[in-house]
Coordinates of C-alpha atoms and ligand atoms in Angstrom, one line a residue:
Chain A
M69 CA -127.2 -84.0 48.2
S70 CA -124.6 -82.6 50.6
D71 CA -125.1 -83.0 54.3
N72 CA -125.4 -79.2 54.6
K73 CA -128.0 -79.0 52.0
K74 CA -130.0 -81.8 53.6
R75 CA -129.9 -80.1 56.9
E76 CA -131.1 -76.8 55.5
L77 CA -134.1 -78.5 54.0
Q78 CA -135.1 -80.1 57.3
V79 CA -137.0 -77.0 58.2
A80 CA -138.9 -74.7 55.9
A81 CA -137.3 -71.4 55.3
L82 CA -138.9 -68.4 57.0
E83 CA -139.5 -65.1 55.2
N84 CA -140.4 -63.0 58.2
G85 CA -140.8 -64.2 61.8
T86 CA -139.0 -65.8 64.7
A87 CA -136.9 -68.9 64.8
I88 CA -136.2 -70.3 68.3
D89 CA -133.1 -72.5 68.0
H90 CA -131.1 -74.8 70.3
I91 CA -134.0 -75.9 72.4
P92 CA -133.1 -79.0 74.5
P93 CA -135.3 -81.8 72.9
E94 CA -136.8 -82.8 76.2
Q95 CA -137.9 -79.2 76.8
L96 CA -139.4 -78.5 73.4
F97 CA -143.0 -79.0 74.3
K98 CA -142.6 -77.1 77.6
V99 CA -141.3 -74.2 75.6
A100 CA -144.2 -74.4 73.2
Y101 CA -146.5 -74.4 76.2
L102 CA -144.8 -71.4 77.8
L103 CA -145.1 -69.4 74.6
Q104 CA -148.8 -70.2 74.4
L105 CA -148.4 -71.2 70.8
E106 CA -151.9 -72.7 70.8
K107 CA -153.2 -69.1 71.0
L108 CA -151.4 -68.0 67.8
V109 CA -154.2 -69.4 65.6
D110 CA -153.4 -67.0 62.7
K111 CA -149.7 -67.8 62.5
T112 CA -148.0 -70.6 60.6
I113 CA -145.9 -72.5 63.1
T114 CA -143.3 -75.2 62.4
I115 CA -142.1 -77.3 65.3
G116 CA -139.3 -79.8 64.8
N117 CA -137.3 -81.9 67.2
N118 CA -134.2 -84.0 67.3
F119 CA -132.4 -82.1 64.6
Y120 CA -128.7 -82.7 64.5
S121 CA -126.7 -80.1 66.4
K122 CA -122.9 -79.8 66.5
K123 CA -123.2 -78.1 69.9
M124 CA -125.7 -80.2 71.7
G125 CA -126.1 -83.4 69.8
R126 CA -129.9 -83.1 69.3
K127 CA -132.0 -80.0 69.4
G128 CA -135.5 -78.7 68.9
V129 CA -136.5 -75.8 66.7
I130 CA -139.7 -73.7 66.6
K131 CA -140.4 -71.3 63.7
I132 CA -143.3 -68.9 63.8
A133 CA -144.1 -66.9 60.7
N134 CA -144.9 -63.2 61.0
K135 CA -144.5 -63.1 64.8
F136 CA -142.0 -61.1 66.8
F137 CA -141.9 -61.5 70.6
G138 CA -141.5 -58.8 73.2
K139 CA -138.7 -59.4 75.7
D140 CA -141.0 -60.3 78.5
E141 CA -143.1 -62.6 76.4
I142 CA -140.0 -64.6 75.4
S143 CA -137.8 -64.4 78.5
R144 CA -140.0 -66.9 80.4
I145 CA -138.7 -69.8 78.3
A146 CA -135.3 -69.3 79.9
L147 CA -136.9 -71.0 82.9
V148 CA -136.8 -74.4 81.2
A149 CA -134.3 -73.8 78.5
P150 CA -131.5 -71.4 79.4
N151 CA -129.3 -71.4 76.3
V152 CA -131.9 -71.0 73.7
I153 CA -131.1 -68.7 70.7
L154 CA -133.6 -66.4 69.3
N155 CA -133.4 -65.4 65.6
E156 CA -135.5 -62.6 64.2
I157 CA -135.9 -63.0 60.5
R158 CA -136.9 -60.3 58.0
D159 CA -136.8 -60.9 54.3
F160 CA -135.1 -64.3 54.8
E161 CA -132.2 -62.7 56.6
V162 CA -131.4 -63.1 60.3
V163 CA -131.5 -59.4 61.5
K164 CA -131.2 -60.1 65.2
K165 CA -129.8 -63.1 67.1
Y166 CA -129.5 -63.3 70.9
P167 CA -129.6 -65.8 73.7
V168 CA -132.8 -65.8 75.8
T169 CA -132.2 -64.7 79.5
L170 CA -134.6 -64.5 82.4
P171 CA -136.5 -61.3 83.1
D172 CA -136.1 -59.4 86.4
E173 CA -139.5 -60.6 87.6
L174 CA -141.7 -63.6 86.8
V175 CA -145.4 -62.8 87.0
A176 CA -148.1 -65.5 87.2
L177 CA -145.8 -68.1 85.7
V178 CA -144.3 -70.1 88.6
K179 CA -146.1 -71.7 91.5
C180 CA -144.6 -71.1 94.9
N181 CA -143.4 -74.3 96.5
N182 CA -144.2 -73.1 100.0
P183 CA -147.7 -74.5 100.8
K184 CA -148.1 -71.8 103.5
C185 CA -147.5 -69.0 101.0
I186 CA -150.5 -66.7 100.5
T187 CA -150.2 -67.2 96.7
N188 CA -151.2 -70.9 97.2
N189 CA -154.3 -70.0 99.2
E190 CA -155.7 -66.9 97.5
P191 CA -156.8 -66.4 93.8
M192 CA -153.9 -64.1 92.9
A193 CA -150.9 -63.8 90.6
T194 CA -147.6 -65.1 91.9
R195 CA -144.6 -62.7 91.6
F196 CA -141.0 -63.9 91.8
T197 CA -137.9 -61.7 91.7
V198 CA -135.1 -63.3 89.7
L199 CA -132.0 -63.2 92.0
D200 CA -129.5 -64.8 89.7
K201 CA -130.2 -65.0 85.9
E202 CA -127.3 -67.4 85.4
K203 CA -128.2 -69.8 88.1
G204 CA -131.9 -69.3 87.8
T205 CA -132.6 -68.7 91.5
I206 CA -135.8 -66.8 92.2
K207 CA -137.5 -65.4 95.3
C208 CA -141.2 -65.2 96.1
R209 CA -142.3 -61.6 96.6
Y210 CA -144.8 -62.7 99.2
C211 CA -143.4 -65.4 101.5
E212 CA -139.8 -64.5 100.5
R213 CA -138.8 -68.1 100.0
K214 CA -135.9 -68.7 97.7
I215 CA -136.3 -71.4 95.0
N216 CA -133.4 -73.0 93.1
K217 CA -133.8 -73.6 89.4
E218 CA -134.3 -77.3 89.7
D219 CA -137.1 -76.9 92.2
I220 CA -139.1 -74.4 90.1
I221 CA -142.7 -75.5 89.4
I222 CA -144.3 -73.9 86.3
K223 CA -148.0 -73.3 86.7
Chain B
M267 CA -139.8 -45.6 105.0
K268 CA -140.3 -47.2 101.6
G269 CA -144.1 -47.3 101.2
K270 CA -146.6 -46.4 103.8
S271 CA -147.1 -49.9 105.2
L272 CA -144.7 -51.7 107.5
V273 CA -144.5 -55.3 106.1
S274 CA -140.8 -56.2 106.6
I275 CA -137.8 -54.8 108.4
D276 CA -135.9 -54.7 105.0
Q277 CA -137.9 -51.6 104.0
C278 CA -136.5 -49.6 106.9
S279 CA -133.3 -47.6 106.3
K280 CA -130.9 -46.8 109.1
G281 CA -132.6 -43.4 109.4
D282 CA -136.1 -44.9 109.6
I283 CA -135.0 -47.2 112.4
L284 CA -133.3 -44.4 114.4
R285 CA -136.4 -42.1 114.0
I286 CA -138.8 -44.8 115.1
L287 CA -136.6 -45.6 118.1
E288 CA -136.3 -42.0 119.0
N289 CA -140.1 -41.6 118.9
A290 CA -140.4 -44.8 121.0
G291 CA -138.3 -43.1 123.6
K292 CA -140.7 -40.2 123.7
F293 CA -143.6 -42.5 124.2
E294 CA -141.8 -44.2 127.0
E295 CA -141.6 -40.8 128.7
N296 CA -145.2 -40.2 128.1
P297 CA -147.3 -42.9 126.5
N298 CA -150.6 -41.0 126.7
R299 CA -150.9 -38.7 123.8
T300 CA -154.0 -37.9 121.8
L301 CA -152.4 -38.3 118.4
L302 CA -155.0 -40.7 117.0
E303 CA -158.1 -38.9 118.1
G304 CA -161.0 -39.6 115.7
K305 CA -159.1 -42.5 114.1
V306 CA -160.0 -46.1 113.9
A307 CA -157.5 -48.9 113.8
A308 CA -158.5 -52.5 112.8
T309 CA -156.7 -55.4 114.4
L310 CA -157.2 -58.4 112.2
F311 CA -155.8 -61.5 113.9
F312 CA -156.4 -64.4 111.5
E313 CA -154.2 -66.3 113.9
P314 CA -154.5 -65.7 117.6
S315 CA -151.7 -64.0 119.5
T316 CA -152.8 -62.5 122.7
R317 CA -149.4 -61.0 123.5
T318 CA -149.0 -59.1 120.3
R319 CA -152.7 -58.1 120.0
L320 CA -152.9 -56.6 123.5
S321 CA -149.7 -54.7 122.9
F322 CA -151.0 -53.1 119.6
E323 CA -154.4 -52.4 121.0
T324 CA -153.0 -50.8 124.1
A325 CA -150.8 -48.7 121.8
V326 CA -153.8 -47.5 119.9
N327 CA -155.8 -46.8 123.0
R328 CA -153.0 -44.8 124.7
L329 CA -152.8 -42.7 121.5
G330 CA -156.5 -41.9 121.8
G331 CA -157.7 -44.0 118.9
R332 CA -160.4 -46.6 118.7
V333 CA -160.0 -50.3 117.8
I334 CA -162.2 -52.6 115.8
G335 CA -161.4 -56.1 114.6
F336 CA -161.3 -59.8 115.5
Q337 CA -159.0 -62.1 117.3
D338 CA -160.1 -65.4 115.9
A339 CA -160.6 -66.0 112.2
S340 CA -163.0 -68.9 112.8
T341 CA -165.8 -66.3 113.7
T342 CA -165.3 -64.2 110.6
S343 CA -166.3 -64.3 107.0
S344 CA -162.8 -65.6 106.0
S345 CA -163.9 -68.9 107.6
K346 CA -166.8 -68.9 105.2
G347 CA -164.4 -68.8 102.3
E348 CA -164.1 -65.1 101.8
T349 CA -160.8 -64.2 100.2
L350 CA -158.2 -62.1 102.1
K351 CA -158.5 -59.4 99.5
D352 CA -162.3 -59.1 100.1
T353 CA -161.8 -59.0 103.9
I354 CA -159.2 -56.3 103.6
L355 CA -161.2 -54.2 101.2
M356 CA -164.3 -54.5 103.5
V357 CA -162.3 -53.4 106.5
S358 CA -160.7 -50.6 104.5
N359 CA -164.1 -49.0 104.4
Y360 CA -164.1 -48.5 108.1
A361 CA -160.5 -48.2 109.3
D362 CA -157.6 -45.7 109.0
L363 CA -155.0 -48.3 109.8
I364 CA -154.9 -52.1 109.6
I365 CA -152.8 -54.2 112.0
M366 CA -152.8 -57.8 110.9
R367 CA -151.5 -61.2 111.9
H368 CA -152.0 -64.1 109.6
Y369 CA -150.9 -67.8 109.5
L370 CA -150.0 -67.6 105.8
E371 CA -146.7 -66.2 104.7
G372 CA -146.8 -63.1 102.5
A373 CA -150.4 -62.2 103.6
A374 CA -149.4 -58.8 104.9
R375 CA -147.6 -57.8 101.8
Y376 CA -150.5 -58.9 99.7
A377 CA -152.9 -56.9 101.9
S378 CA -150.8 -53.8 101.5
E379 CA -151.0 -54.2 97.8
V380 CA -154.8 -54.4 97.6
T381 CA -155.6 -51.4 99.9
D382 CA -154.6 -47.8 100.3
V383 CA -155.0 -48.0 104.0
P384 CA -151.6 -48.5 105.7
V385 CA -150.9 -52.0 106.9
I386 CA -148.7 -53.1 109.8
N387 CA -147.6 -56.7 109.7
A388 CA -148.0 -58.2 113.2
G389 CA -146.6 -61.5 112.0
D390 CA -147.2 -63.5 108.8
G391 CA -146.5 -67.2 109.5
A392 CA -142.8 -67.9 109.8
N393 CA -142.0 -64.9 107.6
Q394 CA -141.8 -61.4 109.1
H395 CA -142.6 -59.7 112.3
P396 CA -141.1 -56.2 112.0
S397 CA -142.5 -54.7 115.2
Q398 CA -140.7 -57.5 117.2
T399 CA -137.4 -56.5 115.5
L400 CA -137.9 -52.8 116.2
L401 CA -138.7 -53.5 119.9
D402 CA -135.6 -55.7 120.1
L403 CA -133.5 -52.8 118.6
Y404 CA -135.1 -50.4 121.0
S405 CA -134.3 -52.7 123.9
I406 CA -130.7 -53.0 122.8
Q407 CA -130.2 -49.3 122.3
K408 CA -131.8 -48.5 125.7
T409 CA -129.7 -51.0 127.6
Q410 CA -126.5 -50.3 125.9
G411 CA -126.8 -46.6 125.3
Q412 CA -126.1 -47.1 121.6
L413 CA -126.6 -49.6 118.7
T414 CA -123.2 -49.4 117.1
D415 CA -120.2 -51.7 117.6
L416 CA -121.9 -54.2 119.9
T417 CA -121.2 -58.0 120.2
I418 CA -124.4 -59.9 120.0
T419 CA -124.7 -63.6 120.7
I420 CA -127.7 -65.4 119.4
V421 CA -128.5 -68.8 120.7
G422 CA -131.0 -71.6 119.7
D423 CA -132.9 -72.2 116.6
L424 CA -131.1 -70.0 114.0
K425 CA -132.5 -71.9 111.0
Y426 CA -136.2 -71.2 111.4
G427 CA -136.2 -68.3 113.9
R428 CA -137.6 -65.4 112.0
T429 CA -136.9 -63.0 114.8
V430 CA -133.3 -63.9 114.6
H431 CA -133.1 -63.3 110.8
S432 CA -134.8 -60.0 111.1
L433 CA -132.6 -59.0 114.0
I434 CA -129.6 -59.5 111.8
V435 CA -131.1 -57.3 109.0
G436 CA -132.0 -54.6 111.6
M437 CA -128.6 -54.6 113.3
S438 CA -126.7 -54.8 110.0
H439 CA -126.7 -50.9 109.8
F440 CA -124.8 -50.7 113.1
N441 CA -121.5 -52.6 112.7
P442 CA -122.3 -55.5 115.0
T443 CA -120.2 -58.6 115.8
F444 CA -122.3 -61.7 115.9
H445 CA -121.8 -65.1 117.6
F446 CA -124.3 -67.7 116.3
I447 CA -124.8 -70.7 118.6
A448 CA -126.9 -73.5 117.3
P449 CA -127.0 -77.3 116.9
E450 CA -125.8 -78.5 113.6
E451 CA -129.4 -79.1 112.3
L452 CA -130.5 -75.6 113.1
R453 CA -127.5 -73.6 111.9
M454 CA -127.8 -70.1 110.5
P455 CA -128.9 -70.4 106.8
D456 CA -126.5 -69.3 104.0
E457 CA -128.8 -66.4 103.1
Q458 CA -128.1 -64.6 106.4
K459 CA -124.4 -65.4 106.4
N460 CA -124.1 -64.2 102.8
L461 CA -125.7 -60.9 103.9
C462 CA -123.2 -60.6 106.7
D463 CA -120.3 -61.4 104.3
K464 CA -121.6 -58.8 101.7
L465 CA -121.8 -56.1 104.4
G466 CA -118.5 -57.0 106.0
I467 CA -120.1 -58.0 109.3
N468 CA -118.0 -60.3 111.5
Y469 CA -119.6 -63.5 112.7
T470 CA -118.5 -66.8 114.2
E471 CA -120.5 -70.0 114.3
H472 CA -120.5 -72.3 117.3
T473 CA -122.3 -75.5 118.3
V474 CA -121.3 -75.3 122.0
F475 CA -122.8 -72.6 124.3
T476 CA -119.9 -71.7 126.5
E477 CA -119.2 -69.1 129.2
D478 CA -116.3 -67.9 127.2
I479 CA -118.6 -66.6 124.4
I480 CA -121.1 -65.1 127.0
N481 CA -118.2 -63.2 128.6
Q482 CA -117.4 -61.5 125.2
S483 CA -121.0 -60.4 124.7
D484 CA -123.0 -57.2 125.2
I485 CA -126.3 -58.8 124.2
L486 CA -127.3 -62.5 124.7
Y487 CA -130.4 -63.2 122.5
M488 CA -132.0 -66.5 123.5
T489 CA -134.5 -68.3 121.3
R490 CA -136.5 -71.5 121.6
V491 CA -135.2 -74.9 120.4
Q492 CA -138.5 -76.6 119.4
R493 CA -138.8 -80.4 119.2
E494 CA -140.9 -80.3 116.0
R495 CA -138.0 -78.6 114.1
F496 CA -135.9 -81.8 114.3
T497 CA -136.0 -84.5 111.7
D498 CA -133.8 -86.6 114.0
L499 CA -135.4 -86.9 117.4
E500 CA -132.2 -88.5 118.9
E501 CA -130.4 -85.3 117.9
Y502 CA -133.1 -83.3 119.7
E503 CA -132.7 -85.3 122.9
R504 CA -128.9 -84.9 122.6
V505 CA -129.0 -81.1 122.2
K506 CA -132.1 -79.9 124.0
N507 CA -130.3 -79.2 127.3
I508 CA -127.2 -77.7 125.8
Y509 CA -128.8 -74.4 124.9
I510 CA -130.3 -73.6 128.3
L511 CA -129.0 -70.5 130.0
K512 CA -128.4 -70.9 133.7
N513 CA -127.6 -68.2 136.2
D514 CA -124.1 -69.6 137.1
M515 CA -123.1 -69.2 133.4
L516 CA -123.3 -65.4 133.8
K517 CA -120.8 -65.0 136.6
G518 CA -118.0 -63.8 134.4
S519 CA -120.1 -61.7 132.0
R520 CA -119.8 -58.0 131.3
D521 CA -121.7 -55.6 133.5
N522 CA -123.6 -54.2 130.6
L523 CA -124.7 -57.7 129.3
R524 CA -128.4 -58.0 128.9
I525 CA -130.4 -61.1 128.1
L526 CA -133.2 -60.8 125.6
H527 CA -135.8 -63.3 124.4
P528 CA -138.7 -62.7 122.0
L529 CA -141.0 -64.7 124.4
P530 CA -142.8 -66.9 125.1
R531 CA -140.0 -69.0 126.5
V532 CA -140.3 -72.7 127.2
N533 CA -137.2 -73.9 129.1
E534 CA -134.3 -72.2 127.4
I535 CA -133.8 -69.7 130.2
A536 CA -133.7 -71.3 133.7
Y537 CA -135.9 -69.5 136.2
D538 CA -132.9 -68.7 138.4
V539 CA -131.9 -66.2 135.7
D540 CA -135.0 -64.1 136.3
D541 CA -133.7 -62.4 139.4
N542 CA -130.4 -61.5 137.8
P543 CA -130.4 -57.8 136.9
K544 CA -129.0 -58.8 133.5
A545 CA -132.3 -60.5 132.6
Y546 CA -134.2 -58.1 130.4
F547 CA -136.8 -60.1 128.6
I548 CA -139.8 -58.9 130.7
Q549 CA -138.9 -55.2 130.2
Q550 CA -138.1 -56.0 126.5
A551 CA -141.8 -57.1 126.0
H552 CA -142.9 -53.9 127.8
N553 CA -140.9 -51.8 125.4
G554 CA -143.0 -53.3 122.6
L555 CA -145.8 -50.9 123.6
F556 CA -143.7 -47.8 123.0
T557 CA -142.2 -49.1 119.9
R558 CA -145.6 -50.0 118.5
Q559 CA -146.9 -46.5 119.3
A560 CA -144.0 -45.1 117.3
I561 CA -144.6 -47.5 114.4
I562 CA -148.3 -46.6 114.2
C563 CA -147.4 -42.9 114.0
E564 CA -144.8 -43.6 111.4
V565 CA -147.2 -45.4 109.0
L566 CA -149.8 -42.8 109.5
G567 CA -147.3 -40.0 108.7
I568 CA -147.7 -38.4 112.2
T569 CA -144.3 -36.7 112.7
E570 CA -145.2 -34.1 115.4
L571 CA -145.5 -36.0 118.7
I572 CA -147.4 -33.5 120.8
Ligands
LIG159 ZN1 -144.3 -67.8 98.2

């Protein structure tokens, strides 16, 4: 078999659904967690890791049959994996392909790293404004602290 | 004003600021007006601050309103584990206005989201204290006759000083020139400098507090340099006396120069400055009353000051 053919067979083909590609291998399970895949009990899900990638050496892939994500649902994964590519597949064809970017606001997703912030002392949802989608800097709506991407703590 | 609560100075446009200051001027002419007759204001001080609480409560009383509240959270239900949300909702049943100070940052914004009653932030931890900023602006306008085109020198802890950061935001509408004087460890953060850059505001940073800079200034805004802010205590020992204003440093200063300080002061202004007519920090605190009267009317939508 040719290398190409072998690579294609690594992951089962998807008739309808979403393929999330180019996930950094070390972030794969975080991405699965952020997407709350454990709640999609009626969907067939294929998770694969350490596939060969020309671009990034190794990569992770998640395929979910018959599931299409809303923009807000999916954009949260940009927190841990900024260059992930989303493929929407219908009838075995990729009908939409786009990189995942951060939303304007992150709700109930990130923990504020200021211990004196009201959100860490009251049962309430955190809200962060995304200041820079490229750099991944965010700002707490409440204590107004700015947090850089590398210091972001996911709840 | 954006929203009916005053949580942060950022929500005030230039027009909002000028209107509040104009009304503060009217209250200075006559502070006793019965604009709040039949109204109840709650002052919720989860963290004690006698200075701020008395100023707000006097403002309500001089407007003919009544005050309920507490000044020590250890005697309230919040010490029994009640959430802030529940406390705010409970108080909302009784009051037309909530004035709150809290040790947690963001508490006032959250309170303003859970109730329909207007909230005035009287300080939330190290975050915001907008009535202080407005009284600073009122003091600057009153002593200089204007807010535009002034040179303002800010001295001390510029890294953690929330009044300083808010003052920059408040003054940013009025084409100021800033001098920032601070020890290396307590320099002005990038966030504030980026804001100045974005708005084309001139500023210069210094580590030495010289007469030369004082002599170029219209306003000298002093702040405390606190020992606990330093990671390196040797550095604190080295700089603690460099940022003290003494009377003989003012001999070449402009006639219109005024010295402001958010108070309380520790030792950053020597007592021999107090008798200098350029010392304005005591009157500045007094202006807080009129400014807070104007803020209370603003959030309650009272526009006719009879
Ligand atoms: Zn926060």
